[in-house]
């Protein structure tokens, strides 16, 4: 059996080394700061804390209660909201909770953006929305503006009178028109759910408007995409009644154990975003724009040229004239450039195996200190692979380039907080001595 254990260690070690040598452009990922990462390893990972802080069904939770209250307060402050629910363990769990509250019980309708235009699977009949027997109706979309067709969507809201409308999503270079849609939704008594999973860090850093200030009733999100925290979910709202219902549903319907060991890292990340969020978010958007412009000038087809390519962390490339994305993303991976294939708004749903698009996100490389000039270098690497150059040849240059960017910026190191360094050393020592 020791061989199996050696294999487990090998797999983790090789994964860590490999991904640290890659240019990671997956738009839904990020890295925590060293301080947040060190605090992720803690005994709370072994514990249960069902219920709300100080009203648990288990003993032994006094520090979990304390950290949960602190993380909640920090998220409220960061997003200037009245209520935050940090127990969802993912963005999907957060969506499930809110959808259950707004549309559970069957017979209700929800309007969502088209799947090919970026709706997350949890917004669809294939995901939690469908599992809750809520009818998915797709909003009209304008392929020219790469956005919801406001006039047609308003008409549809008035006709369909849904229980709620979902905005936000996973393919999201241009923010949705929250105010216009919220006005129409509210006129028929519908709520607006804004799924900020992808852009939470950009909202925190004020590179995008806060959807709750634009008229959304509730914001769901994951806490590990542009918001560079631990993997998890959050629900934010100013609606007291909605919050109360959400808090009664997240447990016991969607979580039992809510993985409390992530909450110290969430609290740290919230503080870091208060300190460095604006610098980080504005650099992310500048980097995305620089990458898109360089790809375009090198002859790669980038979506949204007439709209300035992007207003978020995402750059979307159309490779339909290059045989589709399926093979190209594998070649990019061979060159140690990690991206994902993605449906584009005009792709048929069955193009999922070989869609026209490659989705690129610059948030993680921004965290490692890359700026506009590095984005140009990355564009050149991508172009060489797309043009058919041997990925292995590009890979060696990618690894050398990446090795110059090892330090995570816009956050705290252990040296910044001697107590944290001491605590981490003690933690590691106790594990080593066990
Ligand atoms: N599927 C993820 C993404 O990459 O956007 C979100 O959960």
Tab-separated table of C-alpha atoms and ligand atoms in Angstrom:
chain	number	residue	atom	x	y	z
A	1	UNK	CA	0.000	0.000	0.000
A	2	UNK	CA	2.950	2.372	0.480
A	3	UNK	CA	3.273	2.459	-3.297
A	4	UNK	CA	-0.257	3.770	-3.542
A	5	UNK	CA	0.576	6.471	-1.007
A	6	UNK	CA	3.713	7.389	-2.912
A	7	UNK	CA	1.558	7.702	-5.969
A	8	UNK	CA	-0.828	10.053	-4.165
A	9	UNK	CA	2.084	12.263	-3.156
A	10	UNK	CA	3.543	12.136	-6.645
A	11	UNK	CA	0.235	13.193	-8.228
A	12	UNK	CA	-0.124	16.216	-5.955
A	13	UNK	CA	3.509	17.236	-6.333
A	14	UNK	CA	3.442	16.931	-10.111
A	15	UNK	CA	0.159	18.841	-10.336
A	16	UNK	CA	1.517	21.677	-8.214
A	17	UNK	CA	4.777	21.916	-10.148
A	18	UNK	CA	3.063	21.678	-13.510
A	19	UNK	CA	0.423	24.313	-12.892
A	20	UNK	CA	2.984	26.671	-11.344
A	21	UNK	CA	4.885	26.517	-14.619
A	22	UNK	CA	1.895	27.219	-16.826
A	23	UNK	CA	0.310	30.431	-18.019
A	24	UNK	CA	-3.120	29.811	-16.510
A	25	UNK	CA	-5.816	31.636	-18.432
A	26	UNK	CA	-8.869	29.757	-17.170
A	27	UNK	CA	-11.315	32.615	-16.548
A	28	UNK	CA	-12.887	30.968	-13.489
A	29	UNK	CA	-9.735	30.324	-11.466
A	30	UNK	CA	-7.278	32.260	-9.364
A	31	UNK	CA	-4.739	31.878	-6.570
A	32	UNK	CA	-5.000	33.041	-2.978
A	33	UNK	CA	-2.357	35.175	-1.306
A	34	UNK	CA	0.255	33.324	0.758
A	35	UNK	CA	-1.421	34.576	3.960
A	36	UNK	CA	-4.866	33.338	2.889
A	37	UNK	CA	-3.405	30.031	1.691
A	38	UNK	CA	-1.562	29.391	4.952
A	39	UNK	CA	-4.760	29.905	6.947
A	40	UNK	CA	-6.686	27.502	4.726
A	41	UNK	CA	-4.891	24.647	6.491
A	42	UNK	CA	-6.576	24.537	9.872
A	43	UNK	CA	-8.461	22.163	12.151
A	44	UNK	CA	-11.846	23.626	11.164
A	45	UNK	CA	-11.632	21.332	8.128
A	46	UNK	CA	-12.442	18.423	10.431
A	47	UNK	CA	-15.476	19.948	12.162
A	48	UNK	CA	-19.202	20.360	11.811
A	49	UNK	CA	-21.083	23.566	12.548
A	50	UNK	CA	-24.638	23.121	11.307
A	51	UNK	CA	-26.883	26.112	11.884
A	52	UNK	CA	-26.011	29.769	12.358
A	53	UNK	CA	-23.191	31.216	14.489
A	54	UNK	CA	-23.912	30.854	18.213
A	55	UNK	CA	-27.039	28.801	17.370
A	56	UNK	CA	-25.439	25.538	16.287
A	57	UNK	CA	-26.528	21.944	16.535
A	58	UNK	CA	-23.002	20.967	17.630
A	59	UNK	CA	-20.735	21.869	20.526
A	60	UNK	CA	-17.137	22.907	19.938
A	61	UNK	CA	-17.831	25.685	17.470
A	62	UNK	CA	-16.921	28.843	19.380
A	63	UNK	CA	-14.083	29.841	17.018
A	64	UNK	CA	-15.992	28.805	13.922
A	65	UNK	CA	-18.802	31.076	15.123
A	66	UNK	CA	-16.337	33.912	15.594
A	67	UNK	CA	-14.693	33.540	12.181
A	68	UNK	CA	-18.029	33.124	10.392
A	69	UNK	CA	-19.335	36.353	11.905
A	70	UNK	CA	-16.088	38.142	11.025
A	71	UNK	CA	-16.037	36.877	7.409
A	72	UNK	CA	-19.703	37.835	7.025
A	73	UNK	CA	-19.147	41.347	8.382
A	74	UNK	CA	-16.127	41.882	6.137
A	75	UNK	CA	-18.033	40.773	3.030
A	76	UNK	CA	-20.894	43.106	3.976
A	77	UNK	CA	-18.498	45.998	4.381
A	78	UNK	CA	-16.582	45.270	1.173
A	79	UNK	CA	-19.729	45.181	-0.936
A	80	UNK	CA	-21.622	47.829	1.076
A	81	UNK	CA	-24.590	45.495	1.651
A	82	UNK	CA	-26.853	44.807	4.597
A	83	UNK	CA	-26.774	41.021	4.468
A	84	UNK	CA	-24.227	38.392	3.478
A	85	UNK	CA	-24.567	34.612	3.644
A	86	UNK	CA	-21.193	32.874	3.446
A	87	UNK	CA	-22.269	29.277	4.045
A	88	UNK	CA	-22.867	28.186	0.420
A	89	UNK	CA	-19.874	26.060	-0.514
A	90	UNK	CA	-19.937	27.126	-4.185
A	91	UNK	CA	-21.548	29.549	-6.591
A	92	UNK	CA	-23.846	26.764	-7.726
A	93	UNK	CA	-24.951	26.158	-4.137
A	94	UNK	CA	-25.579	29.889	-3.767
A	95	UNK	CA	-27.672	29.864	-6.952
A	96	UNK	CA	-29.578	26.786	-5.818
A	97	UNK	CA	-30.441	28.452	-2.532
A	98	UNK	CA	-31.691	31.659	-4.137
A	99	UNK	CA	-33.567	29.876	-6.928
A	100	UNK	CA	-35.270	27.642	-4.343
A	101	UNK	CA	-36.374	30.683	-2.353
A	102	UNK	CA	-37.620	32.598	-5.402
A	103	UNK	CA	-39.024	29.796	-7.516
A	104	UNK	CA	-39.228	26.562	-5.565
A	105	UNK	CA	-42.419	24.557	-5.464
A	106	UNK	CA	-42.891	24.093	-9.195
A	107	UNK	CA	-44.768	25.995	-11.889
A	108	UNK	CA	-42.532	29.090	-11.791
A	109	UNK	CA	-40.609	30.644	-14.653
A	110	UNK	CA	-37.136	32.186	-14.772
A	111	UNK	CA	-35.664	34.257	-17.583
A	112	UNK	CA	-31.981	33.692	-18.232
A	113	UNK	CA	-29.504	34.829	-20.901
A	114	UNK	CA	-28.926	32.221	-23.634
A	115	UNK	CA	-26.646	29.343	-22.692
A	116	UNK	CA	-24.355	29.911	-25.690
A	117	UNK	CA	-24.085	33.533	-24.620
A	118	UNK	CA	-22.788	32.594	-21.198
A	119	UNK	CA	-25.435	31.353	-18.792
A	120	UNK	CA	-23.957	29.023	-16.210
A	121	UNK	CA	-25.197	25.428	-16.188
A	122	UNK	CA	-26.871	26.034	-12.804
A	123	UNK	CA	-29.141	28.587	-14.563
A	124	UNK	CA	-30.444	25.943	-16.923
A	125	UNK	CA	-32.763	22.974	-17.160
A	126	UNK	CA	-29.664	20.737	-16.989
A	127	UNK	CA	-28.638	22.158	-13.623
A	128	UNK	CA	-30.173	23.187	-10.310
A	129	UNK	CA	-32.816	25.425	-11.952
A	130	UNK	CA	-34.227	22.412	-13.784
A	131	UNK	CA	-33.878	20.165	-10.733
A	132	UNK	CA	-36.088	22.638	-8.865
A	133	UNK	CA	-38.711	22.318	-11.662
A	134	UNK	CA	-38.359	25.990	-12.567
A	135	UNK	CA	-38.968	26.616	-16.248
A	136	UNK	CA	-35.964	28.091	-18.061
A	137	UNK	CA	-36.843	30.729	-20.658
A	138	UNK	CA	-34.037	32.326	-22.638
A	139	UNK	CA	-33.979	36.088	-23.013
A	140	UNK	CA	-33.536	37.623	-26.461
A	141	UNK	CA	-29.912	38.297	-27.261
A	142	UNK	CA	-28.239	40.665	-29.695
A	143	UNK	CA	-25.247	39.058	-31.385
A	144	UNK	CA	-23.998	42.459	-32.574
A	145	UNK	CA	-23.823	44.043	-29.139
A	146	UNK	CA	-22.873	40.691	-27.545
A	147	UNK	CA	-25.453	41.404	-24.919
A	148	UNK	CA	-29.081	40.991	-23.940
A	149	UNK	CA	-31.470	42.692	-26.359
A	150	UNK	CA	-32.976	45.110	-23.871
A	151	UNK	CA	-36.113	46.115	-25.771
A	152	UNK	CA	-37.094	42.556	-26.617
A	153	UNK	CA	-36.171	41.326	-23.136
A	154	UNK	CA	-38.340	43.992	-21.497
A	155	UNK	CA	-41.268	42.933	-23.689
A	156	UNK	CA	-40.671	39.297	-22.798
A	157	UNK	CA	-40.553	40.062	-19.072
A	158	UNK	CA	-43.905	41.872	-19.344
A	159	UNK	CA	-45.458	38.977	-21.245
A	160	UNK	CA	-43.983	36.025	-19.327
A	161	UNK	CA	-44.137	37.604	-15.859
A	162	UNK	CA	-41.391	35.339	-14.490
A	163	UNK	CA	-40.718	34.749	-10.800
A	164	UNK	CA	-37.199	35.995	-11.360
A	165	UNK	CA	-34.638	37.008	-13.954
A	166	UNK	CA	-31.007	35.892	-13.852
A	167	UNK	CA	-28.203	38.139	-15.098
A	168	UNK	CA	-24.449	37.540	-15.123
A	169	UNK	CA	-22.740	34.389	-16.292
A	170	UNK	CA	-19.668	32.506	-17.380
A	171	UNK	CA	-18.950	33.978	-20.814
A	172	UNK	CA	-19.001	37.605	-19.819
A	173	UNK	CA	-16.789	40.118	-21.636
A	174	UNK	CA	-19.511	42.794	-21.445
A	175	UNK	CA	-21.655	43.549	-18.380
A	176	UNK	CA	-25.390	43.012	-18.678
A	177	UNK	CA	-27.794	45.994	-18.559
A	178	UNK	CA	-28.892	45.536	-14.950
A	179	UNK	CA	-30.875	48.735	-14.496
A	180	UNK	CA	-33.080	48.360	-17.565
A	181	UNK	CA	-33.831	44.710	-16.850
A	182	UNK	CA	-34.401	45.351	-13.130
A	183	UNK	CA	-36.896	48.145	-13.875
A	184	UNK	CA	-38.905	45.830	-16.131
A	185	UNK	CA	-38.670	42.879	-13.716
A	186	UNK	CA	-39.799	44.942	-10.744
A	187	UNK	CA	-42.761	46.295	-12.708
A	188	UNK	CA	-44.158	42.740	-12.870
A	189	UNK	CA	-43.110	41.763	-9.353
A	190	UNK	CA	-40.126	39.651	-10.463
A	191	UNK	CA	-36.800	39.613	-8.624
A	192	UNK	CA	-33.419	40.039	-10.270
A	193	UNK	CA	-30.641	37.619	-9.388
A	194	UNK	CA	-27.200	38.714	-10.531
A	195	UNK	CA	-24.724	35.842	-10.726
A	196	UNK	CA	-21.435	37.626	-10.087
A	197	UNK	CA	-19.363	34.438	-9.915
A	198	UNK	CA	-16.992	35.649	-12.613
A	199	UNK	CA	-16.819	39.333	-11.783
A	200	UNK	CA	-17.033	39.481	-7.990
A	201	UNK	CA	-13.423	40.712	-7.719
A	202	UNK	CA	-14.050	43.384	-10.359
A	203	UNK	CA	-17.111	44.585	-8.450
A	204	UNK	CA	-15.124	44.587	-5.188
A	205	UNK	CA	-12.388	46.594	-6.917
A	206	UNK	CA	-14.919	48.985	-8.477
A	207	UNK	CA	-13.895	48.186	-12.046
A	208	UNK	CA	-17.551	47.258	-12.558
A	209	UNK	CA	-20.621	48.827	-10.996
A	210	UNK	CA	-22.139	47.013	-8.029
A	211	UNK	CA	-25.209	45.230	-9.512
A	212	UNK	CA	-27.089	45.685	-6.222
A	213	UNK	CA	-26.713	49.444	-6.640
A	214	UNK	CA	-27.955	49.168	-10.225
A	215	UNK	CA	-31.175	47.411	-9.217
A	216	UNK	CA	-30.455	43.701	-8.731
A	217	UNK	CA	-32.198	42.262	-5.661
A	218	UNK	CA	-29.598	39.672	-4.837
A	219	UNK	CA	-26.083	38.810	-5.929
A	220	UNK	CA	-24.792	35.248	-5.883
A	221	UNK	CA	-21.148	34.455	-6.496
A	222	UNK	CA	-18.274	32.131	-6.060
A	223	UNK	CA	-15.351	33.459	-4.078
A	224	UNK	CA	-12.460	32.154	-6.168
A	225	UNK	CA	-12.587	33.595	-9.680
A	226	UNK	CA	-11.761	37.284	-10.062
A	227	UNK	CA	-12.354	37.424	-6.303
A	228	UNK	CA	-9.150	35.644	-5.312
A	229	UNK	CA	-10.336	33.758	-2.261
A	230	UNK	CA	-10.864	30.125	-1.292
A	231	UNK	CA	-13.255	28.003	-3.371
A	232	UNK	CA	-16.713	28.730	-1.995
A	233	UNK	CA	-19.906	30.717	-2.519
A	234	UNK	CA	-21.623	33.791	-1.160
A	235	UNK	CA	-25.036	35.478	-1.321
A	236	UNK	CA	-25.280	39.259	-0.895
A	237	UNK	CA	-28.454	41.333	-0.639
A	238	UNK	CA	-30.122	44.370	0.925
A	239	UNK	CA	-33.489	42.592	1.003
A	240	UNK	CA	-34.157	41.536	4.599
A	241	UNK	CA	-37.022	39.202	3.810
A	242	UNK	CA	-35.054	37.476	1.053
A	243	UNK	CA	-32.017	37.135	3.325
A	244	UNK	CA	-34.084	35.546	6.079
A	245	UNK	CA	-35.495	32.984	3.658
A	246	UNK	CA	-32.064	32.316	2.136
A	247	UNK	CA	-30.591	31.722	5.578
A	248	UNK	CA	-33.297	29.192	6.399
A	249	UNK	CA	-32.710	27.343	3.117
A	250	UNK	CA	-28.932	27.210	2.664
A	251	UNK	CA	-28.891	24.885	5.676
A	252	UNK	CA	-30.625	22.416	5.794
A	253	UNK	CA	-31.456	22.235	2.091
A	254	UNK	CA	-28.133	22.878	0.356
A	255	UNK	CA	-25.371	22.376	2.912
A	256	UNK	CA	-24.916	20.440	6.086
A	257	UNK	CA	-21.229	20.994	6.712
A	258	UNK	CA	-20.301	24.301	5.141
A	259	UNK	CA	-16.524	23.712	5.066
A	260	UNK	CA	-15.704	26.300	7.697
A	261	UNK	CA	-11.932	25.935	7.229
A	262	UNK	CA	-12.240	28.234	4.168
A	263	UNK	CA	-13.696	31.116	6.184
A	264	UNK	CA	-10.407	32.467	7.624
A	265	UNK	CA	-9.056	32.681	4.064
A	266	UNK	CA	-12.273	34.362	2.930
A	267	UNK	CA	-11.900	36.954	5.691
A	268	UNK	CA	-8.278	37.610	4.721
A	269	UNK	CA	-9.192	37.963	1.038
A	270	UNK	CA	-11.969	40.431	1.895
A	271	UNK	CA	-9.430	42.585	3.765
A	272	UNK	CA	-6.949	42.292	0.895
A	273	UNK	CA	-9.621	43.421	-1.556
A	274	UNK	CA	-10.328	46.446	0.645
A	275	UNK	CA	-6.613	47.276	0.572
A	276	UNK	CA	-5.552	46.334	-2.958
A	277	UNK	CA	-8.796	45.566	-4.809
A	278	UNK	CA	-9.011	48.739	-6.864
A	279	UNK	CA	-5.423	48.469	-8.138
A	280	UNK	CA	-5.897	44.780	-8.903
A	281	UNK	CA	-9.258	45.101	-10.662
A	282	UNK	CA	-8.199	48.032	-12.817
A	283	UNK	CA	-5.023	46.171	-13.865
A	284	UNK	CA	-7.085	43.067	-14.711
A	285	UNK	CA	-9.293	45.039	-17.079
A	286	UNK	CA	-6.295	46.838	-18.635
A	287	UNK	CA	-4.551	43.504	-19.113
A	288	UNK	CA	-7.577	41.894	-20.734
A	289	UNK	CA	-7.840	44.809	-23.134
A	290	UNK	CA	-4.094	44.669	-23.932
A	291	UNK	CA	-4.217	40.929	-24.598
A	292	UNK	CA	-7.253	41.286	-26.846
A	293	UNK	CA	-5.736	44.166	-28.814
A	294	UNK	CA	-2.468	42.323	-29.382
A	295	UNK	CA	-4.209	39.103	-30.432
A	296	UNK	CA	-6.319	41.135	-32.829
A	297	UNK	CA	-3.330	42.940	-34.284
A	298	UNK	CA	-1.617	39.572	-34.803
A	299	UNK	CA	-4.573	38.430	-36.905
A	300	UNK	CA	-6.474	36.359	-34.333
A	301	UNK	CA	-10.231	36.885	-34.407
A	302	UNK	CA	-11.286	38.391	-31.082
A	303	UNK	CA	-14.930	39.003	-30.249
A	304	UNK	CA	-16.206	42.542	-29.739
A	305	UNK	CA	-13.688	44.638	-31.684
A	306	UNK	CA	-16.325	47.345	-32.232
A	307	UNK	CA	-17.042	47.343	-28.481
A	308	UNK	CA	-13.425	47.608	-27.347
A	309	UNK	CA	-13.052	43.809	-26.997
A	310	UNK	CA	-13.780	43.521	-23.288
A	311	UNK	CA	-14.769	45.320	-20.099
A	312	UNK	CA	-14.014	42.409	-17.768
A	313	UNK	CA	-11.216	39.881	-17.196
A	314	UNK	CA	-12.295	37.856	-20.236
A	315	UNK	CA	-11.085	37.794	-23.809
A	316	UNK	CA	-13.030	35.616	-26.223
A	317	UNK	CA	-11.398	34.300	-29.369
A	318	UNK	CA	-13.254	32.883	-32.371
A	319	UNK	CA	-11.318	29.978	-33.885
A	320	UNK	CA	-14.073	28.645	-36.132
A	321	UNK	CA	-11.910	29.376	-39.179
A	322	UNK	CA	-9.069	27.421	-37.617
A	323	UNK	CA	-11.015	24.146	-37.268
A	324	UNK	CA	-12.725	24.861	-33.946
A	325	UNK	CA	-11.437	25.022	-30.388
A	326	UNK	CA	-11.256	21.358	-29.335
A	327	UNK	CA	-7.829	20.560	-30.802
A	328	UNK	CA	-6.406	24.037	-30.320
A	329	UNK	CA	-6.972	24.127	-26.553
A	330	UNK	CA	-5.131	20.798	-26.326
A	331	UNK	CA	-2.220	22.215	-28.335
A	332	UNK	CA	-2.177	25.277	-26.084
A	333	UNK	CA	-2.054	22.986	-23.066
A	334	UNK	CA	0.893	21.138	-24.597
A	335	UNK	CA	2.557	24.544	-24.761
A	336	UNK	CA	1.686	25.034	-21.050
A	337	UNK	CA	-0.986	27.661	-21.814
A	338	UNK	CA	-4.208	26.632	-20.075
A	339	UNK	CA	-7.525	27.845	-21.521
A	340	UNK	CA	-10.925	26.327	-22.217
A	341	UNK	CA	-13.030	25.751	-25.286
A	342	UNK	CA	-16.323	27.617	-25.177
A	343	UNK	CA	-19.547	27.920	-27.122
A	344	UNK	CA	-19.993	31.298	-28.794
A	345	UNK	CA	-23.390	33.031	-28.943
A	346	UNK	CA	-24.005	31.846	-32.539
A	347	UNK	CA	-22.871	28.240	-32.035
A	348	UNK	CA	-25.574	25.556	-32.096
A	349	UNK	CA	-25.860	23.731	-28.734
A	350	UNK	CA	-24.488	20.514	-30.232
A	351	UNK	CA	-21.232	22.287	-31.071
A	352	UNK	CA	-20.265	21.719	-27.446
A	353	UNK	CA	-17.621	19.100	-28.334
A	354	UNK	CA	-15.855	21.404	-30.775
A	355	UNK	CA	-17.167	24.933	-30.248
A	356	UNK	CA	-15.971	28.049	-32.047
A	357	UNK	CA	-14.571	29.838	-29.039
A	358	UNK	CA	-11.644	29.889	-26.667
A	359	UNK	CA	-12.316	31.729	-23.403
A	360	UNK	CA	-9.353	33.469	-21.805
A	361	UNK	CA	-9.141	35.138	-18.382
A	362	UNK	CA	-6.200	37.281	-17.273
A	363	UNK	CA	-6.958	37.608	-13.541
A	364	UNK	CA	-4.520	34.967	-12.277
A	365	UNK	CA	-1.578	36.158	-14.347
A	366	UNK	CA	-2.374	39.693	-13.173
A	367	UNK	CA	-2.104	38.426	-9.583
A	368	UNK	CA	1.380	37.199	-10.447
A	369	UNK	CA	2.395	40.724	-11.396
A	370	UNK	CA	1.939	40.639	-15.156
A	371	UNK	CA	1.001	43.861	-16.893
A	372	UNK	CA	0.245	45.033	-20.431
A	373	UNK	CA	3.675	44.186	-21.874
A	374	UNK	CA	3.433	40.616	-20.564
A	375	UNK	CA	-0.025	40.312	-22.094
A	376	UNK	CA	1.542	41.099	-25.468
A	377	UNK	CA	4.074	38.324	-24.916
A	378	UNK	CA	1.267	35.901	-24.031
A	379	UNK	CA	-0.632	36.925	-27.172
A	380	UNK	CA	2.438	36.084	-29.247
A	381	UNK	CA	2.748	32.639	-27.597
A	382	UNK	CA	-0.931	31.950	-28.278
A	383	UNK	CA	-0.684	33.082	-31.887
A	384	UNK	CA	2.295	30.792	-32.554
A	385	UNK	CA	0.371	27.766	-31.280
A	386	UNK	CA	-2.791	28.707	-33.177
A	387	UNK	CA	-0.660	29.019	-36.329
A	388	UNK	CA	0.545	25.454	-35.912
A	389	UNK	CA	3.999	25.847	-34.403
A	390	UNK	CA	5.189	22.765	-32.492
A	391	UNK	CA	3.747	23.284	-28.949
A	392	UNK	CA	6.826	21.711	-27.359
A	393	UNK	CA	9.005	24.482	-28.793
A	394	UNK	CA	6.702	27.179	-27.438
A	395	UNK	CA	6.448	25.417	-24.072
A	396	UNK	CA	10.119	25.892	-23.178
A	397	UNK	CA	9.777	29.627	-23.731
A	398	UNK	CA	6.492	29.717	-21.785
A	399	UNK	CA	8.109	28.026	-18.785
A	400	UNK	CA	11.075	30.425	-18.858
A	401	UNK	CA	8.722	33.414	-19.145
A	402	UNK	CA	6.438	32.175	-16.346
A	403	UNK	CA	9.394	31.582	-14.028
A	404	UNK	CA	9.886	35.358	-13.802
A	405	UNK	CA	6.435	35.766	-12.202
A	406	UNK	CA	6.248	33.695	-9.069
A	407	UNK	CA	5.155	36.152	-6.413
A	408	UNK	CA	1.449	36.725	-5.751
A	409	UNK	CA	0.650	40.462	-5.654
A	410	UNK	CA	-2.310	42.451	-4.318
A	411	UNK	CA	-2.323	40.441	-1.078
A	412	UNK	CA	-0.323	39.713	2.061
A	413	UNK	CA	2.647	37.455	2.606
A	414	UNK	CA	3.317	35.585	5.836
A	415	UNK	CA	6.190	37.980	6.570
A	416	UNK	CA	3.672	40.824	6.690
A	417	UNK	CA	2.100	39.311	9.807
A	418	UNK	CA	4.577	37.609	12.188
A	419	UNK	CA	1.689	36.007	14.114
A	420	UNK	CA	0.562	34.257	10.944
A	421	UNK	CA	4.047	32.980	10.162
A	422	UNK	CA	4.428	31.688	13.708
A	423	UNK	CA	0.989	30.034	13.633
A	424	UNK	CA	1.716	28.361	10.292
A	425	UNK	CA	5.082	27.068	11.463
A	426	UNK	CA	3.445	25.670	14.601
A	427	UNK	CA	0.717	24.063	12.516
A	428	UNK	CA	3.226	22.376	10.212
A	429	UNK	CA	5.308	21.282	13.216
A	430	UNK	CA	2.284	19.687	14.877
A	431	UNK	CA	1.488	17.766	11.686
A	432	UNK	CA	5.106	16.656	11.325
A	433	UNK	CA	5.216	15.474	14.932
A	434	UNK	CA	1.875	13.687	14.917
B	1	LIG	N1	-17.892	26.408	-15.066
B	1	LIG	C1	-17.237	27.497	-14.391
B	1	LIG	C2	-16.610	28.418	-15.373
B	1	LIG	O1	-15.551	28.076	-15.808
B	1	LIG	O2	-17.134	29.469	-15.705
B	1	LIG	C3	-18.099	28.187	-13.465
B	1	LIG	O3	-18.575	27.335	-12.477
